[in-house]
């Protein structure tokens, strides 16, 4: 390694999960990035992923200039009946461009992060909840209930940053409990085994116990209920996208977060896996007034979790064009049989040869970008670390919008 | 150059009360009358009232709690959907309109500036993102302090006025804020420890400080920093019957220091009468009238469905029992603040809601000095800002007000002196309440809220109409920065983005060492990712930095009003 020629960037914001850690040390040498300190395994891999030699956009696999790719994408959008804008792994500037384009072309905007995210929205919209942010979760709780073990994959540094941090404002001793999932490797976390299929039922039962309902429940669950009852600040934490039976689970967890506040305090903190969809939901809420999935089919925004669900629209070919945006290389696009325009992180090979493929830059690595954390309250600006000629999602979408047949429409 | 001719000018900051004069606009500003023969586009506005663009000094238009409010108001976002038009963006919503619609609707009313009054520091970047997407109005935000652990610790350990002022100054800069807001001083933090009530001199968990100490410390800090707008206070016990005692005590606690009491209607409740709920507006107005250091906005309630969104988790937890529809969200925020969102329907047949309505109007009519009282509904908490025209008519038209009062339940009527108040506001006074006054209270009067040469050419023209609700519902013309953006209530030019207004006070940067240590240890965030860069704000349009020369005095007017 020619470490001497590398520049060390400190306090780097990591865009690769919705915790948005901002303490990374990254060595920058030309286009090569290497996490030197603080990053998790995912960050180390994602920062280090090399950029390919060939970064040209492609039409059906054939390299073309950006103008040609944008022009073809515009042509497809201009003739699409119902374009689906999905993935939404981008920074705020890119997502602003997505919403504007969807509005203009009568499209649908859905990150397609699955049933968990949708179930959570439904629970909040129907009955509400009491939530907390990362710093509250780090400092206040004397009891943390982890539901399932999805938290580890969703937020690799959760343990050191939130569950068992080096310093807390409140020094009351803390109990960490995990219901279900694989046995945690950290000795600080007590494990309450529960098969995945029974998790929803156990949480429902737990809620019934905490409401003093006369239910038959195993002793271990009664002990958990007692621990929760006697704690003063409880944190309920789960990873939204990996919950089994999310509709039932999130309903009960949201209800628990409200009911427990009758005595003492409680907050919920769900973890999203990536910042793009969190950012997109906040943006949609202010620009359109409604959360995802949003359809502009009749010109005005409309939230409809059934009609505009991207999974269904693409499976049934109700959407006749897929525009997939993933600037960070998080998720492969769904394999669809309709034409697709893929804007994905340079160096990621899509699982199929799309009509249009445009390699794009990654916010936080190749250019500055604003991203929202999993708690939705905190937005961070991730700065750029290196110069590449790659266009950002916002730039590509602007080029496509500029090439649409009727710019004045 | 544009010449508006024939209109009656209502420009309270320059003492002009309905005089017919020409108004000249060039390069986005009001200019003196040019030499004869200067070419200009002449617009005849005979029969119209010409005012500075409206300024809403307290309107929840940006940030996370508005997003939550929209989530909970799903029905109205389904019911009211608007498509894009020529150059216009689409959107949804009635009382929590989406950002583009918020701008269009303010413009339609002749408003050209609105200020978000409760921005948690942690949410500052997001709030600025959202407000940048509100077209046609200038904007700014008041940053929430007084419940953040860093400040409470400074106070509890007696760190001294200088350190506190440095921290306040640092926060104003770091978050791009115009002023400082306190919500339930110490109470949001105490609620995190299960405390459910807190009065002015009670001790707040976990640090044992009192709301009085919090108020005085922040007020003194702003004075030291010479920030134009004084401390913007949502006091103790919001919504609680009998809370007027706390409000009166809060005013007295200031001992002459400047204070702005926000949505005072929600803090003007007595506990008399058969239902232990009564109006304390007369007693509060009397003290306000006697205390020239106090300004306020009302937070008028208007009947109908709305949603209440507040940083006051303690109060909103109480109010959650009255949620309509039955759903609510609470949130503890980042060792700084909180938020509670509760949908609510104010019903004219409800004793309590009817009396709230009357209490708000009593405050408007009993506070004598129009320069110290601003017209607000605490959007959307008392009602959406789109209800302002009806509110203006209630203030200007006693017959209309009496007819509305007569529809209230007898029990509520029995407890209000409203019918005995003969006062009707004049157009000049309305121009103070909705333009000149807020501009002066916020320290914006160099730029906004008047029509003298040098002012930004934000000009609203209304067709005179004895039905004041109809008159103010749709501006005949609205100029934003000299551009015609509204004609007959229709938005013509949706593009221009307003400016963001803020202050950048001077402070000793040595405080940053302590702030950094706190952020890294407890919040696990680096200051480099927290502080809003000046370049970031500039990306979203013009940034207007207002000088810190202290709170302006509050005379009745700059000079004697000239009769028409």
Coordinates of C-alpha atoms in Angstrom, one line a residue, chain B:
Chain B
X1 CA -40.5 49.9 -13.3
X2 CA -44.1 49.4 -12.0
X3 CA -46.4 52.2 -10.8
X4 CA -49.4 51.2 -8.7
X5 CA -51.8 54.1 -8.9
X6 CA -55.0 55.1 -7.3
X7 CA -54.9 52.6 -4.4
X8 CA -55.4 53.5 -0.7
X9 CA -52.1 52.7 1.0
X10 CA -52.1 51.1 4.5
X11 CA -48.5 51.2 5.6
X12 CA -48.4 51.4 9.4
X13 CA -44.6 51.4 9.8
X14 CA -44.6 54.6 7.7
X15 CA -47.7 56.0 9.3
X16 CA -49.8 55.9 6.2
X17 CA -53.4 55.1 6.9
X18 CA -55.4 54.8 3.7
X19 CA -53.9 57.8 1.8
X20 CA -54.3 57.5 -1.9
X21 CA -50.7 57.5 -3.2
X22 CA -48.7 56.0 -6.0
X23 CA -46.4 53.2 -5.2
X24 CA -43.2 52.6 -7.4
X25 CA -41.5 49.3 -7.8
X26 CA -38.1 48.6 -9.4
X27 CA -35.6 45.8 -9.2
X28 CA -37.7 44.0 -6.6
X29 CA -37.8 47.0 -4.2
X30 CA -40.1 49.9 -3.4
X31 CA -38.4 53.0 -4.8
X32 CA -39.1 56.7 -4.4
X33 CA -41.2 58.4 -7.1
X34 CA -38.9 58.8 -10.1
X35 CA -38.5 62.0 -12.1
X36 CA -41.4 62.7 -14.4
X37 CA -41.3 60.9 -17.7
X38 CA -39.6 57.8 -16.4
X39 CA -41.1 54.9 -18.3
X40 CA -43.2 52.6 -16.1
X41 CA -45.9 50.1 -16.4
X42 CA -48.9 51.7 -14.7
X43 CA -51.4 49.5 -12.9
X44 CA -54.6 51.1 -11.8
X45 CA -55.6 49.9 -8.4
X46 CA -58.3 52.4 -7.7
X47 CA -60.8 51.2 -5.1
X48 CA -58.3 48.8 -3.7
X49 CA -56.4 48.6 -0.4
X50 CA -52.7 48.3 -0.8
X51 CA -50.7 46.7 2.0
X52 CA -47.3 45.1 2.5
X53 CA -47.4 41.4 2.0
X54 CA -48.7 39.5 5.0
X55 CA -46.3 38.1 7.6
X56 CA -47.3 35.1 9.7
X57 CA -45.0 35.0 12.7
X58 CA -46.2 31.7 14.0
X59 CA -47.2 28.9 11.6
X60 CA -46.1 25.3 11.8
X61 CA -45.1 24.8 8.2
X62 CA -41.8 22.9 8.3
X63 CA -40.2 19.9 10.0
X64 CA -40.9 16.5 11.4
X65 CA -44.0 17.2 13.3
X66 CA -45.8 18.5 10.2
X67 CA -44.9 15.3 8.5
X68 CA -46.4 13.3 11.3
X69 CA -49.5 15.6 11.3
X70 CA -49.9 14.8 7.6
X71 CA -49.6 11.1 8.3
X72 CA -52.3 11.3 10.8
X73 CA -54.6 13.4 8.6
X74 CA -54.8 10.8 5.9
X75 CA -58.5 11.3 5.3
X76 CA -58.1 15.0 4.3
X77 CA -55.1 14.2 2.1
X78 CA -57.3 11.7 0.2
X79 CA -60.3 14.1 0.1
X80 CA -58.4 17.2 -1.2
X81 CA -56.0 16.4 -4.0
X82 CA -54.8 19.0 -6.5
X83 CA -53.2 18.2 -9.8
X84 CA -50.3 20.1 -11.3
X85 CA -51.1 23.0 -13.5
X86 CA -49.1 25.2 -15.9
X87 CA -45.9 25.5 -14.0
X88 CA -47.6 24.5 -10.7
X89 CA -46.8 21.5 -8.6
X90 CA -49.4 19.0 -7.4
X91 CA -50.3 18.4 -3.7
X92 CA -52.8 17.4 -1.2
X93 CA -54.3 18.5 2.1
X94 CA -56.6 20.9 3.9
X95 CA -55.3 21.9 7.3
X96 CA -51.8 20.4 6.7
X97 CA -51.3 21.2 3.0
X98 CA -48.2 19.9 1.3
X99 CA -45.4 22.4 0.9
X100 CA -46.2 23.7 -2.6
X101 CA -49.9 24.1 -1.8
X102 CA -48.9 25.9 1.4
X103 CA -47.0 28.5 -0.6
X104 CA -49.8 28.9 -3.2
X105 CA -52.5 29.3 -0.4
X106 CA -50.5 31.9 1.5
X107 CA -49.9 33.8 -1.7
X108 CA -53.6 33.7 -2.5
X109 CA -54.3 35.4 0.9
X110 CA -51.8 38.1 0.1
X111 CA -49.1 36.7 2.5
X112 CA -45.5 36.8 1.5
X113 CA -43.7 35.5 4.7
X114 CA -44.3 32.7 7.2
X115 CA -42.2 31.6 10.1
X116 CA -41.9 28.1 11.6
X117 CA -41.9 28.6 15.3
X118 CA -40.7 25.3 16.8
X119 CA -37.6 23.8 15.1
X120 CA -35.7 21.3 17.2
X121 CA -32.0 21.8 16.5
X122 CA -31.6 18.2 15.4
X123 CA -34.4 18.7 12.9
X124 CA -33.0 22.0 11.5
X125 CA -31.6 20.6 8.3
X126 CA -34.9 18.8 7.6
X127 CA -37.0 21.9 8.4
X128 CA -35.0 24.0 6.0
X129 CA -35.3 21.3 3.3
X130 CA -39.0 21.4 3.6
X131 CA -39.4 25.2 3.8
X132 CA -37.3 25.6 0.7
X133 CA -40.1 23.8 -1.1
X134 CA -42.7 26.3 0.0
X135 CA -42.9 28.7 -3.0
X136 CA -43.7 32.4 -3.0
X137 CA -43.2 33.1 0.7
X138 CA -40.1 34.1 2.7
X139 CA -39.4 31.9 5.6
X140 CA -37.4 31.4 8.8
X141 CA -37.5 29.4 11.9
X142 CA -37.3 29.7 15.7
X143 CA -35.0 27.1 17.2
X144 CA -36.3 25.2 20.3
X145 CA -34.2 25.5 23.4
X146 CA -34.9 25.2 27.1
X147 CA -35.5 21.4 27.2
X148 CA -32.2 20.3 25.8
X149 CA -29.9 18.4 28.2
X150 CA -26.9 20.5 27.3
X151 CA -28.6 23.7 28.3
X152 CA -30.3 22.3 31.3
X153 CA -26.9 21.0 32.6
X154 CA -25.3 24.4 32.1
X155 CA -28.1 25.9 34.1
X156 CA -28.1 23.3 36.8
X157 CA -24.4 23.5 37.4
X158 CA -24.4 27.3 37.4
X159 CA -22.2 27.7 34.3
X160 CA -23.0 31.4 34.1
X161 CA -24.8 33.7 31.8
X162 CA -21.9 34.1 29.4
X163 CA -21.6 30.4 28.7
X164 CA -25.4 30.1 28.2
X165 CA -25.4 33.0 25.8
X166 CA -22.5 31.5 23.9
X167 CA -24.4 28.3 23.6
X168 CA -27.6 30.0 22.4
X169 CA -25.6 32.0 19.9
X170 CA -23.9 28.9 18.6
X171 CA -27.2 27.1 18.3
X172 CA -28.8 30.0 16.4
X173 CA -25.9 30.0 13.9
X174 CA -25.6 26.2 13.7
X175 CA -29.3 25.8 12.8
X176 CA -29.9 28.8 10.6
X177 CA -32.5 30.2 13.0
X178 CA -34.1 33.7 13.3
X179 CA -35.1 33.5 17.0
X180 CA -35.4 31.2 20.0
X181 CA -38.5 29.4 21.1
X182 CA -39.2 27.9 24.5
X183 CA -41.9 25.3 24.8
X184 CA -43.0 24.3 28.3
X185 CA -39.7 25.4 29.9
X186 CA -38.0 22.3 31.3
X187 CA -41.3 20.3 30.9
X188 CA -40.5 18.4 27.8
X189 CA -37.3 17.1 29.4
X190 CA -39.2 16.3 32.6
X191 CA -41.8 14.4 30.7
X192 CA -39.0 12.0 29.6
X193 CA -38.7 11.1 33.3
X194 CA -42.4 10.6 33.7
X195 CA -43.3 14.0 35.1
X196 CA -46.8 14.9 34.1
X197 CA -47.1 18.5 35.3
X198 CA -44.9 21.5 35.9
X199 CA -45.7 25.0 37.0
X200 CA -43.5 28.0 36.9
X201 CA -41.7 27.4 40.2
X202 CA -41.8 23.7 40.4
X203 CA -38.7 21.7 39.9
X204 CA -38.3 19.8 36.7
X205 CA -36.8 16.3 36.5
X206 CA -34.0 15.3 36.1
X207 CA -32.0 18.4 36.8
X208 CA -34.2 20.1 39.4
X209 CA -34.3 23.5 37.6
X210 CA -37.5 25.5 37.5
X211 CA -39.3 26.9 34.4
X212 CA -38.7 30.4 35.8
X213 CA -35.0 29.9 35.8
X214 CA -35.0 28.5 32.3
X215 CA -37.0 31.5 31.0
X216 CA -34.8 34.1 32.6
X217 CA -31.6 32.4 31.5
X218 CA -32.6 32.2 27.9
X219 CA -34.2 35.7 27.9
X220 CA -30.9 37.1 29.3
X221 CA -28.9 35.2 26.7
X222 CA -30.9 36.7 23.9
X223 CA -30.4 40.1 25.3
X224 CA -26.7 39.6 25.6
X225 CA -26.6 38.4 22.0
X226 CA -28.8 41.4 21.0
X227 CA -31.1 39.1 18.9
X228 CA -34.0 41.2 17.6
X229 CA -36.9 38.9 18.5
X230 CA -37.1 38.3 22.3
X231 CA -37.7 34.9 23.7
X232 CA -40.8 33.3 22.0
X233 CA -42.6 31.5 24.8
X234 CA -45.1 28.7 24.9
X235 CA -45.5 28.7 28.7
X236 CA -46.4 26.1 31.3
X237 CA -49.7 24.3 31.5
X238 CA -50.9 24.8 28.0
X239 CA -54.6 24.0 27.8
X240 CA -55.1 23.4 31.5
X241 CA -58.1 25.1 33.1
X242 CA -56.8 27.7 35.5
X243 CA -53.5 28.1 33.6
X244 CA -53.9 31.9 33.5
X245 CA -52.3 32.0 36.9
X246 CA -49.1 30.6 35.4
X247 CA -49.4 33.0 32.5
X248 CA -49.7 36.0 34.8
X249 CA -46.9 34.8 36.9
X250 CA -44.7 34.3 33.8
X251 CA -45.3 37.9 32.7
X252 CA -44.4 39.1 36.2
X253 CA -41.4 36.8 36.4
X254 CA -39.8 38.7 33.4
X255 CA -39.5 41.8 35.5
X256 CA -39.6 44.1 32.5
X257 CA -37.5 41.9 30.1
X258 CA -39.0 41.6 26.6
X259 CA -41.1 38.5 26.1
X260 CA -43.3 37.2 23.3
X261 CA -46.1 35.0 24.5
X262 CA -47.3 32.8 21.8
X263 CA -50.8 31.3 21.2
X264 CA -51.8 33.1 24.3
X265 CA -55.4 31.9 23.9
X266 CA -54.3 28.4 25.0
X267 CA -52.9 30.0 28.2
X268 CA -55.7 32.3 29.2
X269 CA -58.0 29.9 31.0
X270 CA -59.6 30.4 34.4
X271 CA -61.1 27.7 36.5
X272 CA -64.3 29.4 37.6
X273 CA -67.9 28.7 36.8
X274 CA -69.9 25.6 37.1
X275 CA -67.6 23.6 34.9
X276 CA -64.4 24.9 36.4
X277 CA -63.4 26.4 33.0
X278 CA -63.7 30.1 32.3
X279 CA -62.2 33.0 30.4
X280 CA -59.2 34.8 32.0
X281 CA -58.7 36.9 28.9
X282 CA -59.7 40.2 30.7
X283 CA -57.2 39.7 33.5
X284 CA -54.4 38.8 31.1
X285 CA -55.2 41.6 28.7
X286 CA -55.1 44.0 31.6
X287 CA -51.6 42.9 32.6
X288 CA -50.4 42.9 29.0
X289 CA -51.7 46.4 28.6
X290 CA -49.8 47.5 31.6
X291 CA -46.5 45.8 30.6
X292 CA -45.0 47.3 27.4
X293 CA -42.3 44.6 27.5
X294 CA -44.9 41.9 26.4
X295 CA -46.0 41.1 22.9
X296 CA -48.1 38.1 21.9
X297 CA -49.9 36.2 19.2
X298 CA -53.3 34.8 19.8
X299 CA -53.6 31.3 18.4
X300 CA -57.3 31.8 17.6
X301 CA -59.4 28.7 17.5
X302 CA -61.8 28.3 14.5
X303 CA -64.4 25.6 14.5
X304 CA -63.8 22.5 12.4
X305 CA -61.4 19.6 12.0
X306 CA -57.7 20.3 12.5
X307 CA -54.7 18.7 14.0
X308 CA -52.6 20.0 16.9
X309 CA -48.8 19.6 16.6
X310 CA -46.6 20.8 19.4
X311 CA -43.2 20.2 20.9
X312 CA -45.1 20.0 24.3
X313 CA -45.2 16.3 24.8
X314 CA -46.5 16.8 28.4
X315 CA -49.5 18.8 27.2
X316 CA -50.2 16.6 24.1
X317 CA -50.1 13.5 26.3
X318 CA -53.0 15.0 28.3
X319 CA -54.8 16.1 25.1
X320 CA -54.4 12.6 23.5
X321 CA -57.5 11.6 25.4
X322 CA -59.5 14.0 23.2
X323 CA -58.0 13.0 19.9
X324 CA -60.4 13.1 16.9
X325 CA -60.0 10.8 15.0
X326 CA -58.7 8.7 17.9
X327 CA -55.0 8.5 17.1
X328 CA -52.0 10.4 18.2
X329 CA -48.2 10.4 18.0
X330 CA -45.7 11.3 20.7
X331 CA -42.0 11.6 20.2
X332 CA -38.9 12.1 22.4
X333 CA -36.4 14.0 20.3
X334 CA -32.6 13.7 20.5
X335 CA -32.0 15.0 24.0
X336 CA -33.4 18.3 22.9
X337 CA -37.1 18.4 22.6
X338 CA -40.2 16.3 21.8
X339 CA -43.3 16.4 19.8
X340 CA -46.9 15.5 20.2
X341 CA -49.4 15.4 17.4
X342 CA -53.1 15.0 18.1
X343 CA -55.9 15.4 15.6
X344 CA -58.7 17.5 17.0
X345 CA -62.1 18.8 16.0
X346 CA -63.2 22.1 17.5
X347 CA -67.0 22.0 17.7
X348 CA -69.1 25.2 18.1
X349 CA -71.6 23.1 20.2
X350 CA -68.9 22.2 22.7
X351 CA -68.8 24.4 25.8
X352 CA -65.0 24.2 26.0
X353 CA -64.3 24.8 22.3
X354 CA -66.9 27.7 22.2
X355 CA -65.3 29.3 25.1
X356 CA -61.8 28.9 23.6
X357 CA -63.1 30.7 20.5
X358 CA -64.5 33.5 22.6
X359 CA -61.3 33.8 24.7
X360 CA -59.2 34.3 21.6
X361 CA -61.4 37.0 20.4
X362 CA -61.5 38.7 23.8
X363 CA -57.7 38.8 23.8
X364 CA -57.7 40.4 20.3
X365 CA -60.2 43.0 21.4
X366 CA -59.0 43.8 24.9
X367 CA -55.3 44.1 24.2
X368 CA -55.1 47.8 23.3
X369 CA -51.8 48.2 21.4
X370 CA -52.0 46.5 18.0
X371 CA -48.2 46.7 17.6
X372 CA -47.9 44.1 20.4
X373 CA -50.4 41.5 19.2
X374 CA -50.1 39.4 16.0
X375 CA -52.9 37.6 14.2
X376 CA -52.4 33.8 14.2
X377 CA -54.3 30.6 14.6
X378 CA -51.1 28.8 15.6
X379 CA -51.5 27.0 12.2
X380 CA -52.7 24.3 12.3
X381 CA -53.3 24.0 16.0
X382 CA -56.2 26.4 16.4
X383 CA -57.1 26.3 12.7
X384 CA -55.4 26.4 9.3
X385 CA -54.0 29.7 8.2
X386 CA -56.6 29.6 5.4
X387 CA -59.2 30.7 8.0
X388 CA -57.6 34.1 8.5
X389 CA -60.1 36.0 6.3
X390 CA -62.9 34.9 8.5
X391 CA -60.9 35.8 11.6
X392 CA -60.3 39.3 10.2
X393 CA -64.0 39.7 9.6
X394 CA -64.7 38.7 13.2
X395 CA -62.3 41.5 14.4
X396 CA -63.6 44.1 12.0
X397 CA -67.4 43.5 12.0
X398 CA -69.2 43.5 15.4
X399 CA -72.5 42.4 13.9
X400 CA -70.9 39.4 12.2
X401 CA -69.1 38.6 15.5
X402 CA -72.3 38.9 17.6
X403 CA -74.2 36.6 15.2
X404 CA -71.4 34.0 15.5
X405 CA -71.4 34.4 19.3
X406 CA -75.2 33.9 19.4
X407 CA -74.8 30.4 18.0
X408 CA -72.6 29.2 20.9
X409 CA -74.0 27.1 23.7
X410 CA -75.7 29.2 26.5
X411 CA -73.2 27.9 29.1
X412 CA -70.3 29.3 27.1
X413 CA -72.0 32.6 26.4
X414 CA -72.6 33.1 30.1
X415 CA -68.9 33.1 30.7
X416 CA -67.8 35.6 28.0
X417 CA -67.9 39.3 27.9
X418 CA -67.5 39.3 24.2
X419 CA -70.8 40.9 23.3
X420 CA -70.0 43.9 25.5
X421 CA -66.8 44.7 23.6
X422 CA -67.7 47.3 20.9
X423 CA -64.2 47.5 19.3
X424 CA -64.0 46.9 15.6
X425 CA -60.5 46.8 14.0
X426 CA -59.7 49.3 11.2
X427 CA -57.9 48.3 8.0
X428 CA -54.9 50.2 9.4
X429 CA -55.0 48.1 12.5
X430 CA -55.4 44.9 10.6
X431 CA -52.3 45.9 8.5
X432 CA -50.5 46.3 11.8
X433 CA -51.6 42.9 13.2
X434 CA -50.8 41.0 10.0
X435 CA -47.8 42.9 8.5
X436 CA -46.1 45.8 10.3
X437 CA -46.4 44.4 13.8
X438 CA -44.9 41.0 13.0
X439 CA -42.1 42.7 11.0
X440 CA -41.2 44.9 13.9
X441 CA -41.6 42.1 16.5
X442 CA -39.2 39.9 14.5
X443 CA -36.7 42.7 13.7
X444 CA -37.4 42.4 9.9
X445 CA -38.6 46.0 9.4
X446 CA -35.6 47.0 7.5
X447 CA -36.7 44.6 4.7
X448 CA -40.3 43.5 5.2
X449 CA -43.6 44.7 6.4
X450 CA -43.7 48.2 5.0
X451 CA -43.9 50.1 1.7
X452 CA -41.3 52.8 2.1
X453 CA -38.4 53.1 -0.3
X454 CA -35.9 50.3 0.1
X455 CA -38.4 47.7 1.3
X456 CA -38.7 44.5 -0.6
X457 CA -41.6 44.9 -3.1
X458 CA -43.9 42.4 -1.4
X459 CA -47.2 44.1 -2.0
X460 CA -50.7 42.9 -1.6
X461 CA -53.6 44.6 -3.2
X462 CA -57.2 43.8 -2.1
X463 CA -60.4 45.0 -3.7
X464 CA -62.2 46.9 -1.0
X465 CA -65.3 45.0 0.1
X466 CA -67.5 45.6 3.1
X467 CA -67.5 41.9 3.6
X468 CA -64.0 41.7 5.0
X469 CA -63.8 37.9 4.8
X470 CA -64.4 38.1 1.0
X471 CA -62.0 41.0 0.7
X472 CA -59.1 39.2 2.4
X473 CA -59.8 35.7 1.0
X474 CA -58.3 36.5 -2.4
X475 CA -55.7 39.1 -3.1
X476 CA -56.6 41.0 -6.2
X477 CA -52.9 41.3 -6.9
X478 CA -49.8 40.1 -5.1
X479 CA -46.3 41.2 -5.9
X480 CA -43.4 39.1 -4.6
X481 CA -40.1 40.8 -4.8
X482 CA -41.6 43.1 -7.5
X483 CA -43.0 40.2 -9.6
X484 CA -46.7 39.8 -10.1
X485 CA -47.5 36.4 -8.7
X486 CA -51.2 36.4 -8.0
X487 CA -54.1 37.9 -9.8
X488 CA -57.7 37.6 -8.4
X489 CA -56.6 34.9 -6.1
X490 CA -55.0 32.8 -8.8
X491 CA -51.3 32.0 -8.7
X492 CA -49.7 33.1 -11.9
X493 CA -46.0 32.6 -11.2
X494 CA -45.5 29.7 -8.9
X495 CA -41.7 29.7 -9.3
X496 CA -40.1 32.4 -7.3
X497 CA -38.6 31.1 -4.1
X498 CA -38.7 33.3 -1.1
X499 CA -35.7 34.2 1.0
X500 CA -34.7 32.6 4.3
X501 CA -34.4 35.1 7.2
X502 CA -32.0 34.4 10.0
X503 CA -29.6 35.9 12.5
X504 CA -25.9 35.2 13.1
X505 CA -25.1 36.6 16.5
X506 CA -21.5 37.0 17.7
X507 CA -20.4 34.7 20.6
X508 CA -17.2 33.3 22.1
X509 CA -16.5 30.2 20.0
X510 CA -14.7 28.6 22.9
X511 CA -18.0 27.1 23.9
X512 CA -17.8 24.8 21.0
X513 CA -15.3 22.6 22.8
X514 CA -17.9 21.8 25.5
X515 CA -20.6 21.3 22.9
X516 CA -18.5 19.0 20.9
X517 CA -17.7 16.9 23.9
X518 CA -21.4 16.6 24.8
X519 CA -22.4 15.7 21.2
X520 CA -19.7 13.1 20.8
X521 CA -20.3 11.5 24.2
X522 CA -24.0 11.5 24.5
X523 CA -25.5 12.2 21.1
X524 CA -22.9 10.3 19.2
X525 CA -22.8 12.9 16.5
X526 CA -20.0 15.0 15.2
X527 CA -20.5 18.7 15.0
X528 CA -19.2 18.6 11.4
X529 CA -22.4 16.7 10.4
X530 CA -24.7 18.6 12.7
X531 CA -23.9 22.2 11.9
X532 CA -25.9 23.6 8.9
X533 CA -23.3 25.1 6.6
X534 CA -23.9 28.6 5.3
X535 CA -23.4 27.2 1.8
X536 CA -26.2 24.7 2.4
X537 CA -28.7 27.4 3.2
X538 CA -27.6 29.4 0.2
X539 CA -28.3 26.5 -2.1
X540 CA -32.0 26.9 -1.3
X541 CA -32.1 30.6 -2.3
X542 CA -31.4 34.0 -0.9
X543 CA -30.3 34.2 2.7
X544 CA -31.1 37.4 4.5
X545 CA -29.0 37.9 7.7
X546 CA -30.6 40.4 10.1
X547 CA -28.3 42.4 12.3
X548 CA -28.3 41.8 16.0
X549 CA -29.0 45.1 17.5
X550 CA -31.4 44.1 20.2
X551 CA -35.1 44.0 20.4
X552 CA -36.7 47.1 18.8
X553 CA -38.8 49.2 21.1
X554 CA -42.5 49.0 20.7
X555 CA -43.9 52.5 20.1
X556 CA -47.5 52.7 18.9
X557 CA -46.2 53.9 15.5
X558 CA -43.2 55.4 14.0
X559 CA -45.0 58.7 13.5
X560 CA -48.6 59.9 13.9
X561 CA -50.9 58.2 11.3
X562 CA -52.0 60.5 8.5
X563 CA -55.7 60.5 7.9
X564 CA -56.8 59.6 4.3

